[in-house]
XYZ file of C-alpha atoms in Angstrom:
556
model
C 108.320 98.102 88.818
C 110.005 99.759 91.585
C 111.361 101.605 93.356
C 107.824 97.655 92.644
C 96.190 93.927 89.553
C 89.536 93.514 86.567
C 87.943 90.668 87.105
C 85.710 91.127 84.741
C 85.242 89.224 81.602
C 83.797 92.259 79.652
C 84.577 93.022 75.841
C 84.879 96.379 74.956
C 85.547 98.027 71.292
C 86.773 101.120 70.811
C 83.742 102.314 69.080
C 81.314 100.844 70.830
C 82.328 101.182 74.575
C 78.562 102.755 74.998
C 77.136 99.982 74.155
C 78.773 97.721 76.894
C 78.848 98.347 80.880
C 79.767 96.741 83.620
C 77.738 99.374 86.494
C 77.897 98.205 89.978
C 76.372 99.644 93.018
C 76.900 98.956 96.113
C 74.872 99.843 99.356
C 75.818 99.330 102.756
C 74.858 96.109 103.350
C 76.964 94.917 99.928
C 78.538 91.666 100.875
C 82.578 91.237 101.433
C 82.754 88.909 98.327
C 80.456 89.997 95.318
C 80.166 87.231 92.959
C 81.626 88.715 89.547
C 79.782 89.610 86.843
C 80.254 90.159 82.972
C 77.754 90.203 79.888
C 77.210 87.680 77.960
C 78.429 88.664 74.123
C 77.834 86.990 71.002
C 81.736 86.439 70.636
C 83.169 87.527 66.935
C 86.247 84.593 66.818
C 88.153 87.463 64.271
C 88.046 89.958 66.918
C 88.700 86.889 69.566
C 92.097 85.777 67.714
C 93.322 89.410 67.897
C 92.160 90.166 71.423
C 94.244 86.977 72.071
C 97.386 88.043 70.036
C 96.946 91.469 71.314
C 97.548 90.700 74.862
C 100.583 87.917 74.548
C 102.009 91.282 72.066
C 101.840 93.148 75.761
C 102.439 90.647 78.230
C 105.721 90.426 76.577
C 106.521 94.132 76.100
C 105.680 94.590 79.586
C 107.757 91.453 80.849
C 110.871 93.175 78.880
C 109.996 96.771 79.983
C 110.255 95.276 83.778
C 113.142 93.415 83.187
C 115.037 96.616 81.559
C 114.017 98.886 84.132
C 114.479 96.414 87.169
C 117.646 94.501 86.354
C 119.618 97.989 86.251
C 117.901 99.033 89.558
C 118.705 95.914 91.081
C 122.331 96.294 89.522
C 122.579 99.503 91.126
C 121.953 98.855 94.137
C 124.433 97.527 96.295
C 127.172 99.894 94.376
C 125.343 102.804 95.239
C 125.088 101.744 99.036
C 129.012 101.170 98.870
C 130.029 104.151 96.880
C 127.618 105.931 99.011
C 128.545 104.680 102.579
C 132.906 104.797 101.128
C 131.942 108.628 101.023
C 130.674 108.648 104.141
C 133.463 106.744 105.796
C 136.608 108.767 104.269
C 135.000 111.924 105.787
C 134.226 110.197 109.746
C 138.018 109.067 109.472
C 139.734 112.294 107.931
C 138.171 113.733 110.821
C 138.681 111.404 113.566
C 142.027 109.249 112.551
C 142.931 110.161 108.818
C 146.009 106.792 110.000
C 143.048 104.641 108.571
C 143.636 105.741 105.131
C 145.834 103.335 102.992
C 148.490 105.138 100.353
C 146.444 104.735 97.838
C 143.777 106.906 99.930
C 140.913 104.191 99.920
C 139.953 102.729 102.952
C 139.001 98.830 103.813
C 135.112 98.236 104.155
C 135.447 96.681 107.445
C 135.999 99.870 108.816
C 133.107 101.924 107.847
C 130.633 99.798 110.010
C 130.961 102.370 112.899
C 127.943 103.353 114.185
C 128.743 106.885 113.040
C 128.886 105.875 109.086
C 126.246 103.632 109.139
C 123.670 105.933 111.078
C 124.486 108.640 108.569
C 123.736 106.412 105.401
C 120.723 105.015 106.926
C 119.275 108.546 107.422
C 120.181 109.374 104.130
C 118.843 106.535 102.399
C 115.679 106.871 104.778
C 114.955 110.268 103.488
C 115.859 109.401 100.408
C 112.900 106.897 99.924
C 110.650 109.786 101.321
C 111.152 112.677 99.176
C 111.214 109.532 96.244
C 107.450 109.159 96.555
C 106.194 112.743 96.652
C 105.356 112.821 93.634
C 103.219 109.867 93.151
C 101.928 110.961 96.507
C 100.231 114.370 95.019
C 100.262 113.221 91.100
C 98.350 109.894 91.345
C 94.893 110.151 91.312
C 95.261 113.391 88.255
C 97.304 111.263 86.659
C 95.366 108.160 87.090
C 91.933 110.465 85.281
C 94.312 110.956 82.593
C 94.439 107.775 82.380
C 91.079 106.865 81.905
C 90.396 109.494 79.841
C 93.297 109.842 77.166
C 95.171 106.740 77.184
C 97.719 104.858 79.248
C 100.630 104.466 76.978
C 102.230 108.457 76.872
C 101.705 108.149 80.441
C 104.245 105.589 81.051
C 106.679 106.669 78.785
C 107.061 109.718 80.511
C 106.937 107.856 83.344
C 110.507 105.823 81.647
C 111.951 108.771 80.750
C 112.454 110.271 84.061
C 113.466 107.487 85.831
C 116.402 108.107 83.475
C 116.981 111.633 84.403
C 116.649 110.669 87.738
C 119.329 107.719 87.620
C 122.130 109.884 85.709
C 121.595 112.582 88.136
C 122.506 110.411 91.215
C 125.238 109.036 89.121
C 126.464 112.552 88.068
C 126.055 113.077 92.138
C 127.946 109.976 93.507
C 130.514 110.621 90.894
C 132.003 114.380 91.786
C 131.904 113.574 95.620
C 134.417 116.478 95.856
C 132.082 118.754 94.516
C 128.684 118.338 94.958
C 127.601 117.117 98.737
C 126.073 113.655 98.334
C 122.817 114.777 100.167
C 121.453 116.035 96.632
C 121.001 112.585 95.472
C 117.385 113.942 97.303
C 116.627 116.515 94.822
C 116.853 113.580 92.205
C 112.587 113.338 93.963
C 112.104 116.958 91.613
C 112.424 114.899 88.646
C 109.003 112.892 89.446
C 106.716 115.904 88.983
C 107.035 114.159 84.757
C 104.529 111.616 85.305
C 104.537 111.195 88.759
C 107.137 108.382 89.684
C 107.437 104.637 90.102
C 104.475 104.454 91.875
C 102.729 105.350 88.901
C 104.480 103.814 86.616
C 103.943 100.274 88.326
C 100.078 101.375 88.464
C 99.867 101.675 84.801
C 101.089 98.441 84.098
C 98.891 96.701 86.095
C 96.468 98.928 84.482
C 97.059 97.983 81.489
C 97.386 94.510 82.182
C 93.982 94.391 83.350
C 92.742 96.038 80.364
C 93.552 93.011 78.210
C 93.097 90.200 80.442
C 89.960 88.216 81.477
C 88.703 88.257 84.747
C 89.538 84.764 85.757
C 93.306 85.168 84.568
C 94.179 88.132 86.053
C 96.207 87.347 89.471
C 98.177 84.245 87.763
C 98.918 87.457 85.188
C 100.044 89.279 87.962
C 101.905 86.607 89.447
C 104.113 85.557 86.702
C 104.851 89.036 85.788
C 105.979 89.882 89.692
C 108.198 86.386 88.870
C 109.649 88.241 85.877
C 110.567 91.279 88.189
C 112.272 88.192 91.221
C 113.743 87.353 88.072
C 116.254 90.400 87.957
C 116.840 90.344 91.528
C 117.930 86.575 91.082
C 120.149 87.389 88.658
C 121.658 91.070 88.997
C 122.906 90.370 92.565
C 125.644 87.678 92.060
C 126.557 89.733 88.757
C 126.737 93.306 90.988
C 128.729 91.635 93.276
C 131.484 90.570 90.854
C 131.673 93.621 89.320
C 132.226 95.475 93.016
C 135.144 92.933 93.301
C 136.854 94.938 90.667
C 135.055 98.420 90.829
C 131.760 99.369 92.077
C 131.137 101.641 89.516
C 130.713 99.202 86.774
C 127.854 97.793 87.845
C 126.432 101.128 88.275
C 127.356 101.998 84.635
C 126.703 99.348 82.870
C 122.820 99.772 84.862
C 122.735 103.047 83.712
C 123.092 101.384 79.811
C 120.877 99.042 80.046
C 117.948 101.084 81.753
C 117.712 103.534 78.572
C 116.705 100.567 76.126
C 113.194 100.709 78.453
C 112.394 103.938 76.746
C 112.348 102.201 72.929
C 110.247 98.961 74.551
C 107.339 101.701 76.532
C 107.031 103.029 72.900
C 106.181 99.739 71.016
C 103.522 98.977 73.684
C 100.222 99.678 72.137
C 97.009 101.743 73.562
C 95.327 99.364 75.766
C 92.654 101.593 76.910
C 88.905 100.410 75.529
C 90.464 97.339 74.197
C 88.788 94.488 73.563
C 89.645 91.745 76.399
C 89.412 87.955 75.533
C 86.764 85.766 76.335
C 87.012 84.571 80.185
C 87.544 80.637 79.924
C 85.644 80.809 83.393
C 82.929 83.483 83.171
C 81.512 84.615 86.406
C 77.776 84.738 86.936
C 76.407 87.858 84.974
C 74.509 90.203 86.939
C 71.489 92.510 85.370
C 71.132 95.286 85.186
C 68.262 97.604 86.491
C 66.821 99.957 83.785
C 67.968 102.773 86.046
C 71.668 101.152 85.487
C 71.339 101.573 81.909
C 70.021 105.078 81.817
C 72.454 106.407 84.210
C 75.643 104.614 82.672
C 74.501 105.439 79.392
C 73.620 109.715 80.326
C 76.141 111.875 78.928
C 77.704 114.161 81.533
C 74.853 117.961 82.025
C 76.519 121.279 81.743
C 76.366 121.090 85.220
C 78.081 118.489 85.951
C 82.089 117.597 86.157
C 84.312 116.248 84.126
C 88.210 116.319 82.838
C 87.552 119.375 81.157
C 89.081 122.783 82.810
C 86.744 125.646 83.098
C 87.482 128.528 80.713
C 86.846 131.770 82.746
C 89.097 132.910 86.138
C 91.951 131.205 87.669
C 89.506 130.384 91.096
C 86.966 129.204 88.707
C 89.593 127.131 87.316
C 90.202 125.523 90.017
C 86.672 124.456 91.362
C 86.762 123.334 87.862
C 89.866 120.757 89.038
C 88.853 120.251 92.722
C 84.992 119.139 91.709
C 86.436 116.374 88.622
C 88.991 115.466 91.680
C 85.641 114.878 93.762
C 83.590 113.202 91.148
C 86.381 110.794 89.758
C 87.349 109.747 93.186
C 83.450 109.277 95.023
C 83.342 105.629 93.365
C 86.164 104.275 96.060
C 83.702 105.492 99.637
C 81.037 103.303 97.699
C 82.084 99.940 98.767
C 83.465 99.638 101.911
C 85.574 96.913 100.357
C 87.879 99.103 98.850
C 88.336 100.767 101.915
C 88.812 98.207 104.270
C 91.928 96.543 101.533
C 93.008 100.141 101.054
C 93.339 101.359 104.919
C 95.918 97.796 105.052
C 98.182 99.392 102.165
C 100.284 101.528 104.340
C 101.068 99.005 106.884
C 101.843 96.259 104.336
C 103.895 98.982 102.341
C 105.967 99.479 105.228
C 108.178 96.134 104.224
C 109.294 97.518 101.576
C 111.997 99.703 103.220
C 113.116 96.536 105.590
C 114.212 95.496 101.889
C 116.105 98.981 100.828
C 117.543 98.115 104.672
C 118.601 94.574 104.304
C 121.914 95.199 102.655
C 122.883 97.587 106.050
C 121.329 95.489 108.376
C 122.751 91.966 107.389
C 126.157 93.706 106.539
C 126.459 95.570 110.024
C 124.716 92.690 112.070
C 126.603 89.902 110.867
C 129.643 91.656 109.339
C 130.067 90.610 106.018
C 130.572 93.108 102.902
C 128.269 94.642 100.955
C 129.110 92.716 97.698
C 128.645 89.092 99.551
C 124.840 90.506 101.083
C 123.814 90.917 97.360
C 124.305 86.946 96.872
C 121.107 86.646 100.055
C 118.782 89.041 97.614
C 118.932 86.456 94.645
C 118.604 83.460 97.650
C 115.230 85.560 98.520
C 114.430 86.974 95.012
C 114.841 82.215 93.630
C 112.029 81.562 96.275
C 109.785 83.812 95.484
C 110.006 83.674 91.389
C 109.065 79.663 92.543
C 106.141 81.243 94.813
C 105.250 83.173 91.889
C 105.980 80.808 88.576
C 104.645 77.822 89.935
C 102.713 77.917 93.885
C 100.674 80.241 93.671
C 99.513 80.036 89.958
C 98.618 76.130 90.685
C 96.996 77.500 93.963
C 95.258 79.316 92.268
C 93.290 77.279 90.022
C 93.213 74.616 92.205
C 90.973 76.576 95.003
C 88.978 77.777 91.581
C 88.456 74.066 90.159
C 89.036 71.853 92.832
C 87.513 73.463 95.878
C 84.547 75.619 93.740
C 85.809 79.142 94.848
C 84.746 82.030 93.309
C 87.683 84.554 91.523
C 86.881 87.553 94.711
C 86.994 84.271 97.375
C 90.369 82.540 95.824
C 91.905 86.195 95.846
C 91.112 86.676 98.918
C 92.472 83.596 100.477
C 95.803 83.959 98.268
C 95.632 87.529 99.856
C 95.701 86.650 103.813
C 98.118 84.385 102.896
C 100.569 87.055 101.330
C 100.092 88.855 105.042
C 100.660 86.532 106.963
C 103.985 84.863 105.658
C 105.644 88.185 105.354
C 104.880 89.180 109.247
C 106.517 85.636 109.640
C 109.092 85.722 107.725
C 109.679 89.761 108.408
C 109.704 88.601 112.599
C 112.133 85.823 111.734
C 114.934 88.235 109.743
C 114.403 90.896 113.313
C 115.477 87.949 115.441
C 118.136 86.291 113.197
C 120.870 85.321 115.630
C 122.018 83.498 113.214
C 122.495 83.782 109.305
C 120.901 80.026 109.416
C 118.022 81.413 110.431
C 118.399 84.577 108.578
C 117.426 82.523 105.776
C 114.298 80.759 107.306
C 112.642 83.986 107.516
C 113.102 85.011 104.488
C 112.178 81.772 102.618
C 108.473 82.321 104.813
C 108.809 86.405 103.482
C 109.248 84.974 100.230
C 105.812 83.796 99.970
C 104.633 87.290 101.080
C 104.844 87.720 97.135
C 101.317 87.047 96.685
C 99.774 89.426 98.683
C 99.897 92.878 96.126
C 98.630 90.977 93.362
C 95.833 88.946 94.702
C 94.265 92.021 96.742
C 94.677 94.152 93.485
C 92.508 91.502 91.653
C 90.622 91.560 93.976
C 89.818 94.502 94.664
C 89.409 95.185 90.201
C 86.586 93.087 90.847
C 84.880 95.580 92.791
C 84.661 98.693 90.149
C 84.141 99.034 86.388
C 85.886 98.798 83.970
C 86.958 102.427 83.349
C 87.106 102.892 87.124
C 90.574 100.685 86.927
C 92.901 103.249 86.071
C 91.723 105.530 88.986
C 91.768 102.381 91.443
C 95.467 101.857 90.695
C 96.662 105.143 91.585
C 94.288 105.590 94.702
C 96.109 102.459 95.266
C 99.614 103.490 94.264
C 99.071 106.969 97.268
C 98.161 105.010 99.519
C 101.069 102.755 99.168
C 103.489 105.541 98.605
C 102.271 106.815 102.102
C 102.912 103.608 103.295
C 106.585 104.045 101.490
C 107.024 108.079 102.486
C 106.853 107.330 106.009
C 108.404 104.101 106.703
C 111.201 105.241 105.080
C 112.609 107.798 107.600
C 110.910 105.560 110.481
C 113.001 102.467 109.740
C 116.359 104.340 109.741
C 114.840 105.695 112.748
C 114.425 103.253 114.304
C 117.602 101.440 113.353
C 119.368 104.169 114.430
C 117.935 103.730 117.756
C 119.001 100.199 117.442
C 122.268 100.678 117.324
C 122.710 103.420 119.846
C 120.951 100.340 122.554
C 123.694 97.452 121.316
C 126.145 99.798 123.180
C 123.588 98.942 126.766
C 124.895 95.590 125.844
C 121.190 94.174 127.115
C 120.165 91.694 124.471
C 123.651 92.660 121.933
C 123.006 92.771 118.466
C 119.697 91.903 118.864
C 118.592 95.041 118.912
C 119.547 95.803 115.166
C 116.495 93.728 114.037
C 114.460 96.575 116.035
C 112.230 97.587 112.559
C 111.750 94.860 111.179
C 110.526 93.044 114.538
C 108.360 96.316 114.844
C 107.113 96.547 111.151
C 106.570 92.459 111.134
C 104.254 93.440 114.837
C 101.796 95.566 112.710
C 101.493 92.802 109.795
C 100.412 90.618 112.218
C 97.154 92.828 113.950
C 96.739 93.347 109.555
C 97.145 89.496 108.637
C 94.645 88.715 111.935
C 92.586 91.581 110.509
C 92.096 89.606 107.339
C 91.804 86.261 108.816
C 88.665 87.181 110.871
C 87.207 88.431 108.034
C 83.682 85.887 107.492
C 81.106 85.511 105.038
C 77.708 85.445 106.613
C 76.370 81.690 106.328
C 74.479 80.858 102.881
C 76.885 83.056 100.676
C 77.060 80.704 97.465
C 80.729 79.649 96.528
C 79.179 79.997 93.207
C 77.132 81.714 91.049
C 73.718 80.244 90.169
C 72.465 79.379 87.009
C 70.487 81.676 84.919
C 72.134 84.646 86.712
C 70.966 84.452 90.011
C 72.110 87.274 92.100
C 73.965 86.561 95.617
C 72.160 88.706 98.447
C 73.846 87.880 102.039
C 75.993 90.574 103.625
C 79.477 90.142 104.469
C 80.498 90.868 108.816
C 83.422 90.788 110.362
């Protein structure tokens, strides 16, 4: 969901959760790609049928939720930019050249591409992105702890409600520009304290899906859910463009009404915490438990150990209890260097997200296109990404598992490498593009990067226990949010610098692509590091029969 992934086949029943564990421990010499582990169970056919039925229902509701949130979000994107641009444009010409106003008090959109208006627009959008993601930065882990302890559903419901409130706030500010300063739209971020914002909502969606999805199908399921997201980007931009020819307020208002449908859809979702997964059709190699692991997993908390319960003492005791609980519940993130490595790539990869928001303004300014016309480019990119997620990556995933004999983790790593590399190449071409044709080539290649997030989440899920998944995803949301929070102002600043350098005459309009070229260079470094990671000789591609463990180590 905008702004926008357990590979363990483990059967967990709500009333029998203490019997089934996937307790993993990692030492410093843990292999980079650990063979998946699971427990063998005597499957109950009736329970298995119920698990499959529940999975289908959850996936269908998640798809409906994604569409009901992302479709209006995309539908409102271009109209919002156009309305804000018009507000700044009128203020600029009212001060500098009132003769540009028509008899009806309007100004031609082509006159609004002056550097002063575009710089102010980029500044507003950049800091709006910064404020939007602040709540998630501070609340992701606490809400992740709550989701692991109390459930996922109602946190998601609260999140969807606050999204609707935020959209109404922006609509109100823009509808009365003479009464409200347009920068008041920044304050819509305040509502993000209720639920944590879009990043927490995204993490919850991934957790819910992983709760009901077998190991070998996790990445492919994420790919298909991602395709439903890009379906919105395929359908909404042309619709928005047509409606904007009449008035930008039509798609903005329509989006507000469609988004309200997300609330009943979310409330229809079942609670998935502790639910039973369907049996994995390609079960990974089981990992035997040591007696120590079993005793530790089943041991109840002692009175001195931190838990989610708050202290009944003073305020300072309560604060210490919360901090101790936070540290205890986050410690698993630092036990495996693989989680730290891939987590560290997220802020850099998230810098590509503000570039997507900048695309409308960048193309409109560089190629002198109207914003309504630019929305069709978004449909092209979304169509390419949707085809990749629906057909290319699921097929490639199956090929790597069945034909090449890779285990699930190796397959996910390969897909993540492809995704980051494609994103880097696509972003660089988009920034370099001297013509719109080259821009389309860059966007087509960049659309293959849609696999990176899903594959990385699926890979990291295989390194943690079932009851740590929500905290893992919210931790990833935090590092994503760091990138998004700092990325908005940074990208806006680079775009402004590029516009200033256009005036020098050196390289001309190529300076407008400065944000894309710099972010593309950073993504290239991340891609190179991911391709440099190698497994030690003798690492087993497939698990040995009988549950043998893999003892080889990874090296860089």
